[in-house]
Amino acid sequence: MDLEVKGVSASPRSQTQPFSGRKMPLHQGWTSKSWAIQNAPCLPVVPPLDLGSLVDSDDEDDVSYVPISVSPIRFDPPNSSSALDLVIPCQIPYIQHHLNELEQDIIPEDLPEPTDKYKLKYQQYKTEMKEGYKQYSQRNAEKTKSNLMHQLSPKNEIDDKCVREEETITDYLTTLDRKALLQQCYADNPYHAQHSTRKSNAETVAAEKKKQTVTEQVMIDHLSRAVISDPEQNSTTEKQESSCICPDSNTEPFRFRKRTLHETKIRTHSTFTENMLSHKVQFDGRIISRNGHDACRELLGFFFIHDQSLTIYEYRQFGKNRTNVLPFIQKDIYTHQRGRRKGKRYQLGDFYIGANLTFSSSDHPRLPESIKENTLFILRITNIDQRALDSLRSDPIEHEGDITSQEANDRLVFKAIQDELKEQLHKRGVRILTGLRKYFQQVDKEGNGLLDKADFKQALKVFHLEVSEKHFESSWLILNDSGNGTVDYGEFTRAMIGEMNEYRKSFVRKAFMKLDFNKTGSVSIIDIRKCYCAKKHPQVISGHSTEEEIKLYFLETLKEVCSKSDEVSYGEFEDYYEGLSIEIVEDEDFVAILRTPWGI
């Protein structure tokens, strides 16, 4: 049986008809290669390869003209997925196989080598790129080096330090200034108004309890202990005993024998009554010292009107429940040790908030060794019983001690200098005050805190603080009242630049005392990092910065103050907030800056 197979011939129309988007069977003239090309999603159209265009021509220098055929399209299936992003995963191996075939068909192996002209252009381009990267690296290295030189300062090379300070201290704000100013944002948080009021009330009640405890101890000491230990009691008792002894008796009766305790009913010249001791002015004081343990002592003083005597007690707390009140300066009549009133007795007019009381260390052998290192120690009055002071001033008894005109003129001189420097310290207070302190410590070869006139002039020049010659000479005459040619640089800084009021400093001491729970006078950076809380910073609340970023900014600016890399002393802690306080007008805003991160 003969079978006849009739073939179906493809019409010319079916061979030339373009692809219309429908899948067509293979028997209608489509090969596997053409099917893969047409079904690949968004594959670019491969232009015909024109090898004749690779010949050098005069139009090569025209960058705007790039022939399509010069840069053929390459497919790198193993490394690139740009053409396969939209392909179904099951189609990827099949498509990659045919793309490899296309690459082998499109890219010829006998491409001519690039001409010398192209090689020269490539070499020039390569050289320019290397040179640009080299310049970029040099700029970054110089910037990093300048930052390191600003942070690190050798202790033994004072001249190099001065040159470096002159280069880094400029009129514009540095990164350190901007990071330090972030602490001022705490004052913008409205959360503190109600919270700080509750804390202030609790602190006021606790302070009143302390004062009441100290007052009771003072009255007990001077009403009982002073009478019992009065040497005048011995002579009075001996006279009474001798008058009562019988001449014929061999042994003295027991009642006539010498007693070991004094007869407290006998009145002596130093005997006090409660009425006499009640006429007094009570005040809080602090020691002006760079030693944190001494600066944070809680001292309460009393000035008695009847004999113009003075005594100071220290309130000490051991743990949570044990407290003690100890005499710090015994009751006696004292005189000014320096200033316009040197040698004159203390009087009622010498007691006001911000007044300095000077004492000689040699007159008080029981003082701590850290205080006796200096010839004089200064006590600053931080708070005073204003009601008692006003009532005593209205007393008909006249009290000398009004501020003299010379002292008033001295204050005007310092006020003029402080106003002159205030504009120069605008937003740079932290950097300049901390830098001045470190500079003075390096210049102080002997380590006694005293510098001469030339050193202070050089310091003002290095830190670009301009003070008129007239004002400087006037201030030097006031500060150098002893005439020895040297002045304490802490006192010089307070007089020339000024200092924050005692209300603000009380909160600085509270923050430091919370950190320095061992009362060593210094706090480690690790403890500061643990205690500092930036959760309520406005930038953290708004999401512009993280809590860790604000904490790092604070630690970076605080480390600039420190002479040691791992701890902060009280003086350095105070210098930081002293510089920050210059730009803050309201006291409550400054208190908010301390309350919020430290939780005081």
Coordinates of C-alpha atoms in Angstrom, one line a residue, residues 64 194 289 549 558:
S64 CA 28.8 64.3 21.1
Q194 CA 6.0 71.4 86.7
S289 CA 38.7 75.7 95.6
E549 CA 24.6 60.9 69.4
L558 CA 33.6 67.6 78.1

